[in-house]
mmCIF file of C-alpha atoms in Angstrom:
data_model
loop_
_atom_site.group_PDB
_atom_site.id
_atom_site.type_symbol
_atom_site.label_atom_id
_atom_site.label_comp_id
_atom_site.label_asym_id
_atom_site.label_seq_id
_atom_site.Cartn_x
_atom_site.Cartn_y
_atom_site.Cartn_z
ATOM 1 C CA MET P 65 88.023 79.236 106.077
ATOM 2 C CA SER P 66 87.121 81.638 103.271
ATOM 3 C CA THR P 67 89.662 83.994 101.763
ATOM 4 C CA SER P 68 89.203 87.254 99.906
ATOM 5 C CA PRO P 69 89.618 87.045 96.129
ATOM 6 C CA THR P 70 92.962 88.184 94.757
ATOM 7 C CA PRO P 71 92.593 91.795 93.598
ATOM 8 C CA TYR P 72 92.930 92.449 89.914
ATOM 9 C CA LEU P 73 92.967 95.491 87.654
ATOM 10 C CA ILE P 74 91.135 96.668 84.556
ATOM 11 C CA ASP P 75 92.803 98.830 81.954
ATOM 12 C CA SER P 76 89.831 101.074 81.283
ATOM 13 C CA HIS P 77 91.248 102.702 78.149
ATOM 14 C CA ALA P 78 93.605 100.961 75.718
ATOM 15 C CA HIS P 79 94.136 101.259 71.963
ATOM 16 C CA LEU P 80 95.102 97.680 71.243
ATOM 17 C CA ASP P 81 95.015 98.204 67.487
ATOM 18 C CA MET P 82 97.901 100.676 67.778
ATOM 19 C CA LEU P 83 100.267 98.295 69.570
ATOM 20 C CA LYS P 84 103.159 96.618 67.776
ATOM 21 C CA SER P 85 102.930 93.340 69.717
ATOM 22 C CA PRO P 86 100.342 90.616 68.968
ATOM 23 C CA VAL P 87 97.315 90.677 71.273
ATOM 24 C CA GLU P 88 98.186 87.281 72.763
ATOM 25 C CA GLU P 89 101.555 88.573 73.958
ATOM 26 C CA VAL P 90 100.025 91.770 75.315
ATOM 27 C CA LEU P 91 97.443 89.794 77.286
ATOM 28 C CA ALA P 92 100.074 87.445 78.694
ATOM 29 C CA ARG P 93 102.168 90.334 79.990
ATOM 30 C CA ALA P 94 99.055 92.028 81.383
ATOM 31 C CA LYS P 95 98.083 88.877 83.275
ATOM 32 C CA GLU P 96 101.501 88.784 84.911
ATOM 33 C CA LYS P 97 100.678 92.197 86.392
ATOM 34 C CA SER P 98 97.166 91.214 87.558
ATOM 35 C CA VAL P 99 95.451 93.047 84.695
ATOM 36 C CA GLN P 100 92.554 90.747 83.869
ATOM 37 C CA LYS P 101 90.239 92.938 81.776
ATOM 38 C CA ILE P 102 90.835 95.531 79.090
ATOM 39 C CA ILE P 103 88.546 98.030 77.400
ATOM 40 C CA HIS P 104 89.725 98.499 73.829
ATOM 41 C CA ILE P 105 88.915 101.929 72.418
ATOM 42 C CA CYS P 106 88.599 102.084 68.636
ATOM 43 C CA THR P 107 88.545 105.619 67.277
ATOM 44 C CA SER P 108 89.717 105.043 63.728
ATOM 45 C CA SER P 109 87.766 106.639 60.910
ATOM 46 C CA SER P 110 88.089 103.333 59.030
ATOM 47 C CA LEU P 111 85.107 100.975 59.112
ATOM 48 C CA GLU P 112 87.560 98.105 58.722
ATOM 49 C CA ALA P 113 89.015 99.034 62.112
ATOM 50 C CA TYR P 114 85.584 98.783 63.734
ATOM 51 C CA SER P 115 85.030 95.371 62.169
ATOM 52 C CA ASN P 116 88.440 94.276 63.467
ATOM 53 C CA THR P 117 87.412 95.468 66.927
ATOM 54 C CA ILE P 118 84.402 93.158 66.854
ATOM 55 C CA VAL P 119 86.648 90.252 65.859
ATOM 56 C CA THR P 120 89.021 90.991 68.745
ATOM 57 C CA ILE P 121 86.413 91.338 71.488
ATOM 58 C CA ASN P 122 84.605 88.211 70.294
ATOM 59 C CA LYS P 123 87.848 86.228 70.360
ATOM 60 C CA TYR P 124 88.934 87.196 73.888
ATOM 61 C CA ASP P 125 86.575 86.953 76.849
ATOM 62 C CA ASN P 126 88.419 89.596 78.852
ATOM 63 C CA ILE P 127 88.497 92.315 76.175
ATOM 64 C CA PHE P 128 85.565 94.710 75.818
ATOM 65 C CA GLY P 129 85.109 97.476 73.287
ATOM 66 C CA ALA P 130 84.099 101.082 72.776
ATOM 67 C CA ILE P 131 83.714 102.933 69.500
ATOM 68 C CA ALA P 132 83.105 106.498 68.334
ATOM 69 C CA PHE P 133 84.442 109.184 66.051
ATOM 70 C CA HIS P 134 87.390 110.926 67.708
ATOM 71 C CA PRO P 135 87.271 114.764 67.677
ATOM 72 C CA GLN P 136 90.285 114.742 65.372
ATOM 73 C CA ASP P 137 88.001 113.314 62.669
ATOM 74 C CA ALA P 138 85.191 115.815 63.164
ATOM 75 C CA ASP P 139 85.767 117.434 59.767
ATOM 76 C CA LYS P 140 85.033 114.056 58.120
ATOM 77 C CA PHE P 141 81.857 113.468 60.107
ATOM 78 C CA GLN P 142 78.518 113.152 58.336
ATOM 79 C CA ASN P 143 76.590 110.826 60.642
ATOM 80 C CA THR P 144 77.253 107.843 62.891
ATOM 81 C CA LYS P 145 74.854 105.484 61.129
ATOM 82 C CA PRO P 146 77.682 103.314 59.744
ATOM 83 C CA LEU P 147 78.853 102.719 63.333
ATOM 84 C CA GLU P 148 75.598 102.107 65.117
ATOM 85 C CA LYS P 149 75.274 98.542 63.847
ATOM 86 C CA TYR P 150 78.358 97.613 65.864
ATOM 87 C CA PHE P 151 76.550 98.422 69.107
ATOM 88 C CA ASP P 152 74.399 95.338 68.590
ATOM 89 C CA ASN P 153 77.364 93.443 70.007
ATOM 90 C CA GLN P 154 76.894 93.248 73.793
ATOM 91 C CA LYS P 155 80.642 93.549 74.363
ATOM 92 C CA ILE P 156 80.644 97.063 72.908
ATOM 93 C CA ILE P 157 80.018 98.601 76.296
ATOM 94 C CA ALA P 158 80.584 102.319 75.713
ATOM 95 C CA VAL P 159 80.526 105.178 73.231
ATOM 96 C CA GLY P 160 83.917 106.781 72.968
ATOM 97 C CA GLU P 161 86.203 108.255 72.970
ATOM 98 C CA CYS P 162 84.362 111.391 71.980
ATOM 99 C CA GLY P 163 84.570 115.013 72.989
ATOM 100 C CA LEU P 164 86.559 118.146 72.271
ATOM 101 C CA ASP P 165 90.240 118.847 71.662
ATOM 102 C CA PHE P 166 91.111 122.535 71.459
ATOM 103 C CA TYR P 167 94.814 121.885 72.038
ATOM 104 C CA ARG P 168 95.537 120.690 68.524
ATOM 105 C CA ASP P 169 94.045 122.102 65.352
ATOM 106 C CA TRP P 170 92.887 118.666 64.196
ATOM 107 C CA SER P 171 89.389 119.677 63.136
ATOM 108 C CA ASP P 172 87.257 122.796 63.085
ATOM 109 C CA PHE P 173 86.040 123.536 66.613
ATOM 110 C CA ASN P 174 82.441 123.986 65.477
ATOM 111 C CA ASN P 175 82.548 120.601 63.769
ATOM 112 C CA GLN P 176 83.921 119.043 66.940
ATOM 113 C CA GLU P 177 81.048 120.490 68.948
ATOM 114 C CA ARG P 178 78.481 119.261 66.422
ATOM 115 C CA LEU P 179 79.960 115.766 66.494
ATOM 116 C CA PHE P 180 80.125 115.690 70.294
ATOM 117 C CA ARG P 181 76.495 116.718 70.678
ATOM 118 C CA TYR P 182 75.414 114.128 68.149
ATOM 119 C CA THR P 183 77.451 111.388 69.813
ATOM 120 C CA ILE P 184 76.006 112.127 73.248
ATOM 121 C CA ASN P 185 72.534 111.720 71.811
ATOM 122 C CA VAL P 186 73.515 108.407 70.230
ATOM 123 C CA ALA P 187 74.767 107.234 73.633
ATOM 124 C CA ARG P 188 71.517 108.293 75.272
ATOM 125 C CA GLU P 189 69.453 106.457 72.666
ATOM 126 C CA LEU P 190 71.569 103.322 73.057
ATOM 127 C CA LYS P 191 71.852 103.710 76.857
ATOM 128 C CA LYS P 192 75.626 103.359 76.625
ATOM 129 C CA THR P 193 78.259 104.912 78.874
ATOM 130 C CA LEU P 194 80.312 107.795 77.459
ATOM 131 C CA ILE P 195 84.103 107.977 77.342
ATOM 132 C CA VAL P 196 84.999 111.657 77.095
ATOM 133 C CA HIS P 197 88.098 113.199 75.536
ATOM 134 C CA ASN P 198 88.595 116.715 76.917
ATOM 135 C CA ARG P 199 91.747 118.643 76.170
ATOM 136 C CA CYS P 200 91.885 122.387 76.776
ATOM 137 C CA ALA P 201 88.095 122.537 76.393
ATOM 138 C CA GLY P 202 86.839 122.104 79.938
ATOM 139 C CA ASP P 203 84.189 124.818 80.029
ATOM 140 C CA LYS P 204 82.713 123.987 76.629
ATOM 141 C CA THR P 205 82.762 120.250 77.368
ATOM 142 C CA LEU P 206 80.878 120.783 80.622
ATOM 143 C CA GLN P 207 78.370 123.060 78.902
ATOM 144 C CA ILE P 208 77.602 120.493 76.204
ATOM 145 C CA ILE P 209 77.319 117.638 78.703
ATOM 146 C CA LYS P 210 74.723 119.641 80.637
ATOM 147 C CA GLU P 211 72.798 120.828 77.586
ATOM 148 C CA GLU P 212 72.666 117.376 75.961
ATOM 149 C CA ARG P 213 71.697 115.633 79.231
ATOM 150 C CA ALA P 214 74.703 113.291 79.168
ATOM 151 C CA SER P 215 74.104 112.591 82.847
ATOM 152 C CA GLU P 216 71.365 110.192 81.723
ATOM 153 C CA VAL P 217 74.119 107.710 80.830
ATOM 154 C CA GLY P 218 77.139 109.051 82.698
ATOM 155 C CA GLY P 219 80.666 108.090 81.873
ATOM 156 C CA VAL P 220 84.311 108.885 82.416
ATOM 157 C CA PHE P 221 86.681 111.704 81.518
ATOM 158 C CA HIS P 222 89.683 109.724 80.344
ATOM 159 C CA CYS P 223 93.286 110.903 80.781
ATOM 160 C CA TYR P 224 92.037 113.420 83.307
ATOM 161 C CA ALA P 225 93.859 116.777 83.343
ATOM 162 C CA GLU P 226 91.433 119.223 84.984
ATOM 163 C CA ASP P 227 91.447 120.274 88.655
ATOM 164 C CA ALA P 228 89.673 118.867 91.709
ATOM 165 C CA GLU P 229 86.853 121.427 91.528
ATOM 166 C CA TYR P 230 86.041 120.373 87.966
ATOM 167 C CA ALA P 231 86.059 116.724 89.068
ATOM 168 C CA LYS P 232 83.420 117.574 91.663
ATOM 169 C CA LYS P 233 81.256 119.270 89.021
ATOM 170 C CA ILE P 234 81.300 116.270 86.714
ATOM 171 C CA ALA P 235 80.829 113.838 89.610
ATOM 172 C CA ASP P 236 77.522 115.571 90.271
ATOM 173 C CA LEU P 237 76.606 114.751 86.649
ATOM 174 C CA GLY P 238 77.487 111.066 86.985
ATOM 175 C CA PHE P 239 81.015 111.145 85.553
ATOM 176 C CA LYS P 240 84.177 109.562 86.882
ATOM 177 C CA VAL P 241 87.776 110.405 86.043
ATOM 178 C CA SER P 242 90.562 108.158 84.811
ATOM 179 C CA PHE P 243 94.305 108.539 85.233
ATOM 180 C CA THR P 244 97.207 107.359 83.086
ATOM 181 C CA GLY P 245 100.922 106.802 83.509
ATOM 182 C CA VAL P 246 101.323 110.582 83.717
ATOM 183 C CA VAL P 247 100.786 110.245 87.483
ATOM 184 C CA THR P 248 104.230 108.615 87.747
ATOM 185 C CA PHE P 249 106.098 111.378 85.908
ATOM 186 C CA LYS P 250 108.505 113.597 87.850
ATOM 187 C CA ASN P 251 106.614 116.727 86.768
ATOM 188 C CA ALA P 252 103.198 115.335 87.777
ATOM 189 C CA SER P 253 102.809 117.356 90.992
ATOM 190 C CA LYS P 254 99.703 119.178 89.711
ATOM 191 C CA ILE P 255 97.743 116.059 88.745
ATOM 192 C CA ASN P 256 98.911 114.248 91.870
ATOM 193 C CA GLU P 257 97.522 117.099 93.965
ATOM 194 C CA VAL P 258 94.188 116.558 92.197
ATOM 195 C CA ILE P 259 94.329 112.869 93.125
ATOM 196 C CA SER P 260 94.902 113.844 96.744
ATOM 197 C CA ASN P 261 91.779 115.996 96.757
ATOM 198 C CA ILE P 262 89.126 113.838 95.090
ATOM 199 C CA PRO P 263 87.628 110.582 96.370
ATOM 200 C CA ILE P 264 89.135 107.371 95.059
ATOM 201 C CA GLU P 265 85.566 106.155 94.486
ATOM 202 C CA GLN P 266 85.477 108.552 91.515
ATOM 203 C CA MET P 267 88.634 107.132 89.935
ATOM 204 C CA LEU P 268 89.466 104.638 87.217
ATOM 205 C CA VAL P 269 92.920 103.705 85.949
ATOM 206 C CA GLU P 270 94.027 103.378 82.344
ATOM 207 C CA THR P 271 97.058 103.305 80.103
ATOM 208 C CA ASP P 272 95.772 105.030 76.941
ATOM 209 C CA CYS P 273 98.337 102.730 75.359
ATOM 210 C CA PRO P 274 100.452 102.948 73.304
ATOM 211 C CA PHE P 275 100.895 106.461 74.713
ATOM 212 C CA MET P 276 102.327 107.792 77.998
ATOM 213 C CA ALA P 277 104.149 104.779 79.398
ATOM 214 C CA PRO P 278 104.683 105.239 83.142
ATOM 215 C CA GLU P 279 107.977 105.378 84.962
ATOM 216 C CA PRO P 280 110.203 103.388 84.694
ATOM 217 C CA PHE P 281 109.132 102.667 81.110
ATOM 218 C CA ARG P 282 109.069 106.192 79.666
ATOM 219 C CA GLY P 283 110.207 106.251 76.065
ATOM 220 C CA LYS P 284 108.921 102.732 75.461
ATOM 221 C CA GLU P 285 105.600 101.595 74.061
ATOM 222 C CA CYS P 286 102.917 101.594 76.735
ATOM 223 C CA GLU P 287 100.628 98.578 77.045
ATOM 224 C CA PRO P 288 97.926 97.310 79.451
ATOM 225 C CA MET P 289 100.329 95.709 81.930
ATOM 226 C CA HIS P 290 101.539 99.219 82.791
ATOM 227 C CA VAL P 291 98.228 100.122 84.440
ATOM 228 C CA TYR P 292 99.686 98.283 87.455
ATOM 229 C CA TYR P 293 102.102 101.174 87.976
ATOM 230 C CA VAL P 294 99.337 103.763 87.668
ATOM 231 C CA ALA P 295 97.343 102.018 90.396
ATOM 232 C CA GLU P 296 100.446 101.634 92.533
ATOM 233 C CA LYS P 297 101.208 105.361 92.378
ATOM 234 C CA ILE P 298 97.653 106.414 93.189
ATOM 235 C CA ALA P 299 97.576 104.027 96.151
ATOM 236 C CA GLU P 300 100.763 105.673 97.402
ATOM 237 C CA ILE P 301 99.278 109.173 97.012
ATOM 238 C CA LYS P 302 96.052 108.193 98.763
ATOM 239 C CA GLY P 303 97.917 106.388 101.537
ATOM 240 C CA ILE P 304 96.124 103.062 101.144
ATOM 241 C CA SER P 305 97.287 99.561 100.330
ATOM 242 C CA PHE P 306 97.767 98.523 96.736
ATOM 243 C CA ASN P 307 95.281 95.669 97.148
ATOM 244 C CA ASP P 308 92.606 97.998 98.510
ATOM 245 C CA ALA P 309 93.204 100.427 95.650
ATOM 246 C CA CYS P 310 92.891 97.624 93.077
ATOM 247 C CA GLN P 311 89.584 96.503 94.550
ATOM 248 C CA ILE P 312 88.185 100.041 94.428
ATOM 249 C CA PHE P 313 89.351 100.737 90.869
ATOM 250 C CA THR P 314 87.930 97.439 89.654
ATOM 251 C CA LYS P 315 84.606 97.958 91.410
ATOM 252 C CA ASN P 316 84.337 101.479 89.978
ATOM 253 C CA THR P 317 85.078 100.294 86.443
ATOM 254 C CA GLU P 318 82.820 97.253 86.483
ATOM 255 C CA LYS P 319 79.920 99.268 87.884
ATOM 256 C CA LEU P 320 80.348 102.125 85.408
ATOM 257 C CA PHE P 321 80.493 99.902 82.320
ATOM 258 C CA GLY P 322 78.313 97.044 83.535
ATOM 259 C CA ILE P 323 80.974 94.354 83.101
#
């Protein structure tokens, strides 16, 4: 008699290089919570950090990588040529996170736009999925994605904070949305309403660790094991079993990134 495989989760957006704990310990705790794969996002402006990312993903079979210049570093941007060599590694599965952040005055907004457009074109040339950072820049982000034909590669809007109508617009362009531990917060009624009104087939789950640890871990360092609680909360909102939710999230993530 055959049995269905035990559902597992993927943390689709983690900054492992920012965690205090050794990777081995982080992976062990993640495994205890059925988190079997992690996508490590390296957005440092240091080339040493990108080299360290390659070392990490080569060492661990269940860790994959993504690299790009973060919008906060847009003022430092000249070109991405120093980074493109890292995409020769087949475990670098995405370009990101990249995008626009008009919430903080990290970098000149025009420089952010220039960098974002350039990065989309790099992703198209490399045929790599995009991981989009969008904070308080929804209209401009959507405009650039359309103008630069980002739908040719598709991707995900990580740490999603827009409404359900916006999610529909980007779904039509081949983009999914990803949710963090914010969904468990007591003041998360707005984002939870969005979850109620978009299909789970468009969703990924992430931690964005070490940031935004879910309840009941708020105030502590977030890490990949906590994606369990994100999935659990979304399953509750959607009114489906946790196992079914895990299977959908994993299928969505593996299909999007080709892992």
